[in-house]
CSV table of C-alpha atoms in Angstrom, one decimal:
chain,number,residue,atom,x,y,z
A,1,UNK,CA,294.8,163.4,115.4
A,2,UNK,CA,291.1,161.5,115.2
A,3,UNK,CA,289.4,162.4,111.8
A,4,UNK,CA,285.8,162.8,111.7
A,5,UNK,CA,285.5,159.5,109.4
A,6,UNK,CA,287.5,157.5,112.2
A,7,UNK,CA,284.9,159.6,114.7
A,8,UNK,CA,281.9,158.8,112.6
A,9,UNK,CA,283.1,154.9,113.1
A,10,UNK,CA,283.8,154.9,116.6
A,11,UNK,CA,280.4,156.3,117.0
A,12,UNK,CA,278.9,153.8,114.7
A,13,UNK,CA,280.7,151.3,116.7
A,14,UNK,CA,279.1,152.3,120.1
A,15,UNK,CA,275.6,153.0,118.9
A,16,UNK,CA,275.6,149.4,117.3
A,17,UNK,CA,276.8,147.8,120.6
A,18,UNK,CA,274.9,146.3,123.5
A,19,UNK,CA,276.4,148.6,125.4
A,20,UNK,CA,275.6,151.7,123.2
A,21,UNK,CA,272.3,150.3,123.1
A,22,UNK,CA,272.0,150.1,127.2
A,23,UNK,CA,273.1,153.8,127.0
A,24,UNK,CA,270.5,155.1,124.8
A,25,UNK,CA,267.7,153.0,126.6
A,26,UNK,CA,268.9,154.6,129.8
A,27,UNK,CA,269.1,158.2,128.5
A,28,UNK,CA,265.3,157.8,126.4
A,29,UNK,CA,263.7,156.3,129.7
A,30,UNK,CA,264.8,159.5,131.6
A,31,UNK,CA,263.2,161.5,128.3
A,32,UNK,CA,260.0,159.8,128.2
A,33,UNK,CA,259.7,159.9,132.4
A,34,UNK,CA,259.4,164.0,131.3
A,35,UNK,CA,257.1,163.4,129.0
A,36,UNK,CA,255.1,161.0,131.2
A,37,UNK,CA,255.0,163.6,134.0
A,38,UNK,CA,253.0,166.2,131.9
A,39,UNK,CA,256.1,168.8,131.1
A,40,UNK,CA,256.5,167.8,127.5
A,41,UNK,CA,254.4,169.1,124.5
A,42,UNK,CA,254.5,166.5,122.3
A,43,UNK,CA,252.9,163.0,122.5
A,44,UNK,CA,253.9,160.2,120.0
A,45,UNK,CA,255.3,158.4,123.5
A,46,UNK,CA,253.8,161.1,125.7
A,47,UNK,CA,250.5,161.2,128.2
A,48,UNK,CA,248.0,160.0,126.4
A,49,UNK,CA,249.9,156.4,126.1
A,50,UNK,CA,248.3,154.0,128.4
A,51,UNK,CA,249.9,153.1,131.8
A,52,UNK,CA,250.0,149.3,130.5
A,53,UNK,CA,251.4,150.2,127.5
A,54,UNK,CA,254.2,152.3,128.5
A,55,UNK,CA,256.9,149.8,128.3
A,56,UNK,CA,256.1,149.1,124.9
A,57,UNK,CA,256.4,152.6,124.3
A,58,UNK,CA,259.5,153.1,125.9
A,59,UNK,CA,261.2,150.7,123.6
A,60,UNK,CA,259.5,151.9,120.5
A,61,UNK,CA,261.0,155.2,121.6
A,62,UNK,CA,264.7,153.8,122.1
A,63,UNK,CA,264.1,152.3,118.4
A,64,UNK,CA,263.5,155.1,116.9
A,65,UNK,CA,265.4,157.3,117.9
A,66,UNK,CA,268.7,154.7,117.8
A,67,UNK,CA,267.6,154.1,113.8
A,68,UNK,CA,268.0,158.1,113.7
A,69,UNK,CA,270.8,158.9,115.0
A,70,UNK,CA,272.5,155.7,112.7
A,71,UNK,CA,270.8,157.0,109.4
A,72,UNK,CA,271.7,160.6,110.2
A,73,UNK,CA,275.2,160.7,111.9
A,74,UNK,CA,277.4,161.3,109.0
A,75,UNK,CA,274.7,164.5,108.1
A,76,UNK,CA,275.0,165.4,111.7
A,77,UNK,CA,278.8,165.6,112.1
A,78,UNK,CA,279.0,167.4,108.4
A,79,UNK,CA,276.6,170.0,109.5
A,80,UNK,CA,277.2,170.9,112.6
A,81,UNK,CA,281.1,170.9,113.3
A,82,UNK,CA,280.8,171.7,116.7
A,83,UNK,CA,279.3,168.2,117.4
A,84,UNK,CA,282.6,166.7,116.3
A,85,UNK,CA,284.3,168.7,119.1
A,86,UNK,CA,282.0,167.6,121.7
A,87,UNK,CA,282.3,163.6,120.9
A,88,UNK,CA,286.2,164.4,120.6
A,89,UNK,CA,285.8,165.6,124.5
A,90,UNK,CA,284.0,162.9,125.6
A,91,UNK,CA,280.4,164.7,126.0
A,92,UNK,CA,278.3,162.1,124.9
A,93,UNK,CA,275.3,163.2,127.2
A,94,UNK,CA,275.4,166.6,125.8
A,95,UNK,CA,275.7,165.0,122.0
A,96,UNK,CA,272.4,162.9,123.1
A,97,UNK,CA,270.5,166.0,124.4
A,98,UNK,CA,271.5,167.8,120.9
A,99,UNK,CA,270.1,165.1,118.7
A,100,UNK,CA,266.9,164.0,120.6
A,101,UNK,CA,265.8,167.6,120.4
A,102,UNK,CA,266.5,166.8,116.6
A,103,UNK,CA,264.4,163.8,116.9
A,104,UNK,CA,261.9,165.5,118.4
A,105,UNK,CA,261.6,168.4,115.8
A,106,UNK,CA,261.4,166.0,113.3
A,107,UNK,CA,258.8,164.1,114.4
A,108,UNK,CA,256.8,167.1,115.0
A,109,UNK,CA,257.5,168.2,111.6
A,110,UNK,CA,257.2,165.1,109.9
A,111,UNK,CA,254.0,163.5,111.3
A,112,UNK,CA,252.0,166.3,112.2
A,113,UNK,CA,251.9,168.7,108.9
A,114,UNK,CA,248.6,170.0,109.6
A,115,UNK,CA,248.7,172.5,107.0
A,116,UNK,CA,250.3,170.6,104.2
A,117,UNK,CA,248.2,167.7,105.0
A,118,UNK,CA,245.1,168.3,107.5
A,119,UNK,CA,243.0,164.8,106.6
A,120,UNK,CA,246.4,163.4,107.5
A,121,UNK,CA,247.0,164.7,111.2
A,122,UNK,CA,243.4,164.4,112.0
A,123,UNK,CA,243.7,160.6,111.3
A,124,UNK,CA,246.7,160.1,113.9
A,125,UNK,CA,245.1,162.5,116.2
A,126,UNK,CA,241.8,160.0,115.9
A,127,UNK,CA,244.2,157.1,116.1
A,128,UNK,CA,245.9,159.0,119.4
A,129,UNK,CA,242.5,159.3,121.4
A,130,UNK,CA,240.9,155.3,120.4
A,131,UNK,CA,244.1,154.0,121.4
A,132,UNK,CA,244.6,155.6,124.7
A,133,UNK,CA,241.9,153.6,126.3
A,134,UNK,CA,240.1,156.5,128.3
A,135,UNK,CA,237.1,156.9,126.0
A,136,UNK,CA,237.0,154.1,124.0
A,137,UNK,CA,237.8,150.2,123.0
A,138,UNK,CA,239.8,149.4,119.7
A,139,UNK,CA,241.0,146.6,118.0
A,140,UNK,CA,242.5,145.6,114.6
A,141,UNK,CA,240.2,143.9,112.3
A,142,UNK,CA,240.5,141.0,110.1
A,143,UNK,CA,241.0,144.1,107.5
A,144,UNK,CA,243.9,145.6,108.8
A,145,UNK,CA,241.4,148.9,109.7
A,146,UNK,CA,241.6,150.0,113.5
A,147,UNK,CA,237.9,150.2,115.0
A,148,UNK,CA,236.9,151.6,117.9
A,149,UNK,CA,233.8,151.5,120.7
A,150,UNK,CA,232.6,153.4,123.2
A,151,UNK,CA,233.3,152.3,126.6
A,152,UNK,CA,229.6,151.0,128.1
A,153,UNK,CA,228.6,150.0,124.6
A,154,UNK,CA,229.7,146.4,125.1
A,155,UNK,CA,226.7,145.7,127.8
A,156,UNK,CA,224.1,146.8,125.3
A,157,UNK,CA,224.6,144.1,123.2
A,158,UNK,CA,226.6,141.0,123.1
A,159,UNK,CA,229.4,142.4,120.9
A,160,UNK,CA,232.2,140.3,118.7
A,161,UNK,CA,235.3,141.8,117.2
A,162,UNK,CA,235.2,144.0,114.3
A,163,UNK,CA,234.3,141.9,111.3
A,164,UNK,CA,234.1,144.5,108.8
A,165,UNK,CA,234.1,148.4,107.6
A,166,UNK,CA,230.2,148.5,107.4
A,167,UNK,CA,230.8,152.0,106.1
A,168,UNK,CA,232.8,151.3,103.7
A,169,UNK,CA,230.5,152.4,100.4
A,170,UNK,CA,229.0,155.3,102.4
A,171,UNK,CA,229.6,158.7,100.8
A,172,UNK,CA,228.2,160.9,104.0
A,173,UNK,CA,227.1,163.6,101.6
A,174,UNK,CA,223.4,163.8,103.3
A,175,UNK,CA,225.2,163.7,107.1
A,176,UNK,CA,225.4,166.7,109.1
A,177,UNK,CA,228.8,168.4,110.3
A,178,UNK,CA,230.1,167.7,113.7
A,179,UNK,CA,227.7,170.3,116.4
A,180,UNK,CA,230.9,171.9,117.5
A,181,UNK,CA,232.6,173.0,114.5
A,182,UNK,CA,236.1,172.7,113.8
A,183,UNK,CA,238.5,175.5,115.1
A,184,UNK,CA,240.6,177.6,112.4
A,185,UNK,CA,243.3,179.8,113.2
A,186,UNK,CA,244.3,183.4,111.9
A,187,UNK,CA,246.6,181.6,110.4
A,188,UNK,CA,244.5,179.1,108.4
A,189,UNK,CA,245.9,176.0,110.4
A,190,UNK,CA,243.1,174.2,112.1
A,191,UNK,CA,242.6,173.8,115.9
A,192,UNK,CA,242.0,170.5,117.4
A,193,UNK,CA,241.1,169.9,121.2
A,194,UNK,CA,241.4,166.6,122.8
A,195,UNK,CA,237.3,167.1,123.5
A,196,UNK,CA,236.8,167.9,120.1
A,197,UNK,CA,238.3,164.6,119.1
A,198,UNK,CA,236.5,162.7,121.6
A,199,UNK,CA,233.0,164.2,121.2
A,200,UNK,CA,233.5,164.3,117.2
A,201,UNK,CA,234.0,160.2,117.7
A,202,UNK,CA,230.8,159.9,120.0
A,203,UNK,CA,228.8,162.2,117.6
A,204,UNK,CA,230.3,159.8,114.5
A,205,UNK,CA,229.2,156.5,116.2
A,206,UNK,CA,226.3,157.7,116.8
A,207,UNK,CA,225.2,158.8,113.8
A,208,UNK,CA,226.4,155.6,112.0
A,209,UNK,CA,224.1,153.6,114.1
A,210,UNK,CA,221.5,155.0,112.4
A,211,UNK,CA,223.1,153.3,109.1
A,212,UNK,CA,223.9,150.2,110.7
A,213,UNK,CA,221.5,149.9,113.9
A,214,UNK,CA,223.3,146.9,115.6
A,215,UNK,CA,226.9,147.7,114.9
A,216,UNK,CA,229.2,148.3,117.6
A,217,UNK,CA,232.6,148.5,116.2
A,218,UNK,CA,233.3,151.5,113.3
A,219,UNK,CA,236.7,152.1,111.5
A,220,UNK,CA,238.6,155.2,112.5
A,221,UNK,CA,239.7,155.4,108.9
A,222,UNK,CA,235.5,156.5,108.3
A,223,UNK,CA,235.3,159.5,110.8
A,224,UNK,CA,238.0,161.3,108.7
A,225,UNK,CA,236.7,160.3,105.6
A,226,UNK,CA,233.0,161.8,106.7
A,227,UNK,CA,235.1,165.1,107.9
A,228,UNK,CA,236.8,165.5,104.4
A,229,UNK,CA,233.2,165.2,103.1
A,230,UNK,CA,231.3,167.6,105.1
A,231,UNK,CA,234.4,170.0,105.4
A,232,UNK,CA,235.4,169.8,101.8
A,233,UNK,CA,238.3,172.2,102.2
A,234,UNK,CA,240.6,169.7,104.6
A,235,UNK,CA,241.0,167.7,101.2
A,236,UNK,CA,244.0,169.9,100.0
A,237,UNK,CA,246.4,168.7,97.7
A,238,UNK,CA,249.0,166.5,99.2
A,239,UNK,CA,252.7,165.7,98.4
A,240,UNK,CA,251.8,165.3,94.2
A,241,UNK,CA,252.7,168.3,92.7
A,242,UNK,CA,250.3,169.5,89.8
A,243,UNK,CA,253.3,170.0,87.6
A,244,UNK,CA,254.5,166.7,88.0
A,245,UNK,CA,255.7,164.8,85.1
A,246,UNK,CA,257.1,161.9,86.1
A,247,UNK,CA,256.4,158.7,84.2
A,248,UNK,CA,256.6,156.6,86.8
A,249,UNK,CA,253.8,158.4,89.1
A,250,UNK,CA,251.5,158.1,86.0
A,251,UNK,CA,251.8,154.3,85.6
A,252,UNK,CA,251.7,153.5,89.1
A,253,UNK,CA,248.0,155.5,89.0
A,254,UNK,CA,247.1,153.6,85.9
A,255,UNK,CA,248.1,150.1,87.7
A,256,UNK,CA,245.1,151.0,90.6
A,257,UNK,CA,242.3,152.2,88.4
A,258,UNK,CA,239.7,150.7,86.2
A,259,UNK,CA,236.7,151.0,84.1
A,260,UNK,CA,235.1,149.3,86.4
A,261,UNK,CA,235.5,151.1,89.6
A,262,UNK,CA,232.9,153.5,90.0
A,263,UNK,CA,234.1,157.7,90.3
A,264,UNK,CA,234.0,157.5,94.5
A,265,UNK,CA,236.4,154.5,94.4
A,266,UNK,CA,238.8,155.9,91.8
A,267,UNK,CA,238.7,159.1,93.6
A,268,UNK,CA,239.6,157.8,96.5
A,269,UNK,CA,242.4,155.4,95.2
A,270,UNK,CA,243.9,158.4,93.3
A,271,UNK,CA,244.5,160.1,96.2
A,272,UNK,CA,245.7,157.8,98.2
A,273,UNK,CA,248.5,157.2,95.5
A,274,UNK,CA,248.9,161.0,94.6
A,275,UNK,CA,250.4,160.8,98.4
A,276,UNK,CA,252.0,157.1,97.9
A,277,UNK,CA,254.1,157.6,94.8
A,278,UNK,CA,256.5,160.8,95.2
A,279,UNK,CA,256.7,159.3,99.5
A,280,UNK,CA,258.7,156.0,97.5
A,281,UNK,CA,260.5,158.4,95.2
A,282,UNK,CA,261.7,160.5,98.7
A,283,UNK,CA,262.4,157.1,100.5
A,284,UNK,CA,264.5,155.7,97.9
A,285,UNK,CA,266.5,158.8,97.8
A,286,UNK,CA,267.7,158.5,101.6
A,287,UNK,CA,269.3,155.6,100.0
A,288,UNK,CA,272.4,154.8,99.2
A,289,UNK,CA,272.9,153.2,96.1
A,290,UNK,CA,274.8,150.0,98.1
A,291,UNK,CA,271.4,150.2,100.3
A,292,UNK,CA,269.3,150.1,97.2
A,293,UNK,CA,271.5,146.8,95.4
A,294,UNK,CA,271.1,144.8,98.6
A,295,UNK,CA,267.2,145.9,98.7
A,296,UNK,CA,266.3,145.4,95.9
A,297,UNK,CA,268.2,141.8,95.4
A,298,UNK,CA,266.4,140.6,98.5
A,299,UNK,CA,263.5,141.5,97.5
A,300,UNK,CA,263.6,139.3,93.9
A,301,UNK,CA,261.1,136.7,93.9
A,302,UNK,CA,264.3,134.2,94.5
A,303,UNK,CA,266.2,136.8,96.4
A,304,UNK,CA,270.2,136.7,96.4
A,305,UNK,CA,272.0,134.9,99.1
A,306,UNK,CA,274.1,137.9,101.1
A,307,UNK,CA,277.4,136.1,100.2
A,308,UNK,CA,276.5,136.5,96.3
A,309,UNK,CA,275.7,140.1,97.8
A,310,UNK,CA,279.0,140.3,99.8
A,311,UNK,CA,281.0,139.2,96.6
A,312,UNK,CA,279.2,141.1,93.7
A,313,UNK,CA,279.4,144.1,96.1
A,314,UNK,CA,283.0,143.5,97.4
A,315,UNK,CA,281.9,143.3,100.7
A,316,UNK,CA,284.2,141.8,103.5
A,317,UNK,CA,281.4,139.1,104.4
A,318,UNK,CA,278.2,138.3,104.1
A,319,UNK,CA,277.6,139.7,107.6
A,320,UNK,CA,278.2,143.4,106.1
A,321,UNK,CA,275.8,142.1,103.5
A,322,UNK,CA,272.9,141.4,106.0
A,323,UNK,CA,273.9,144.9,108.2
A,324,UNK,CA,273.0,146.7,105.3
A,325,UNK,CA,269.8,145.0,104.5
A,326,UNK,CA,269.0,145.0,108.3
A,327,UNK,CA,269.9,149.2,108.1
A,328,UNK,CA,267.8,149.5,105.0
A,329,UNK,CA,264.9,147.9,106.7
A,330,UNK,CA,265.0,150.1,110.1
A,331,UNK,CA,265.4,153.5,107.5
A,332,UNK,CA,262.1,152.3,105.8
A,333,UNK,CA,260.1,151.9,109.0
A,334,UNK,CA,261.4,154.9,110.4
A,335,UNK,CA,259.7,156.8,107.3
A,336,UNK,CA,256.9,155.1,106.8
A,337,UNK,CA,255.9,155.9,110.7
A,338,UNK,CA,256.5,159.4,111.0
A,339,UNK,CA,254.7,159.7,106.9
A,340,UNK,CA,251.7,162.0,106.8
A,341,UNK,CA,248.4,160.5,106.3
A,342,UNK,CA,247.3,156.9,107.3
A,343,UNK,CA,250.2,154.8,108.3
A,344,UNK,CA,250.8,151.8,105.9
A,345,UNK,CA,249.1,149.3,107.5
A,346,UNK,CA,245.8,150.9,107.1
A,347,UNK,CA,246.3,151.4,102.9
A,348,UNK,CA,244.3,149.7,100.8
A,349,UNK,CA,246.4,146.6,100.4
A,350,UNK,CA,246.9,146.9,96.7
A,351,UNK,CA,248.0,150.5,97.2
A,352,UNK,CA,250.8,148.5,100.1
A,353,UNK,CA,251.8,146.5,97.4
A,354,UNK,CA,252.2,149.1,94.7
A,355,UNK,CA,254.1,151.2,97.1
A,356,UNK,CA,256.3,148.1,98.2
A,357,UNK,CA,256.6,147.7,94.0
A,358,UNK,CA,257.7,151.2,93.8
A,359,UNK,CA,260.2,151.1,96.2
A,360,UNK,CA,261.6,148.1,94.8
A,361,UNK,CA,261.5,149.4,91.1
A,362,UNK,CA,263.1,152.7,92.1
A,363,UNK,CA,265.9,150.5,94.4
A,364,UNK,CA,266.6,148.7,91.2
A,365,UNK,CA,267.1,151.4,88.7
A,366,UNK,CA,269.4,153.3,91.3
A,367,UNK,CA,271.7,150.3,91.9
A,368,UNK,CA,271.5,150.3,88.0
A,369,UNK,CA,272.8,153.8,87.6
A,370,UNK,CA,275.7,154.9,87.7
């Protein structure tokens, strides 16, 4: 009789092996092919992906699904006893099908929370449209932001790659709203079509050229900041509760505010921090005490060696310590790829740094605790 713990170890070993990776890759390839055929309702790796980029998209899907399986295996087997019997029967395809459905649901729920975070949702959708390559060129600037330029504009002027966000200080208070209104359903949920996104991006670019005449590249995040100004109702409270009394969150906010900032810059930073602080808490909650210890010790200015970590935690070898650290980094990448709002690479540099510092501090506390 195979016990659930033994079964879990076997499944983990299979998923972590080259054979398991090959099985997952073949499974995901079929799912992705269905998505690109137009019969799947989701777009993370779907129809809007450029033909030339589909190989990378498929690899990302394999990696993300594998991380999802490994991170949630124990919880899945505990909450769904039927999965244990399915695995004991050797029906791995059914197991993967069921987990794939949960994977897609998880992506849709966490990455497209229109009701809770409409600004974050619009930001992601504009990024998808711009990066699809159908209407716009896209490029990442030296500041790490994603920029866009409509096809055809490059013929109007000798154009270099983006060299800065020329609209960073624009208030948008005197800009008109887009000619096509943002549709709102009876349930209060926004309705965003591909055509609305494209026409709004073109309208924004045309109006931006009245401010910056010879500029062709504009930051995608400025479109969303503009919409948040002309449609103030989009700026709903995000993840920080008004009743929160967590001292750590206040400390993080204080770190990034200074008397030299103007009120608009200060408000923008606080809004980002109000999302970042509780996200760091959520992420660390997903890590075990052992994982927190490994992550913290490897994040020190002088990181502990894997052999030292293995000795402290009474692990079998330094390889096990390395494996734990790798697992933590996969969890962090998976979490950051699906959180609401701008992706971590598009945050202000100091805001992103505080997020990392918060993770390290929270991991240290969890490691030191009981």
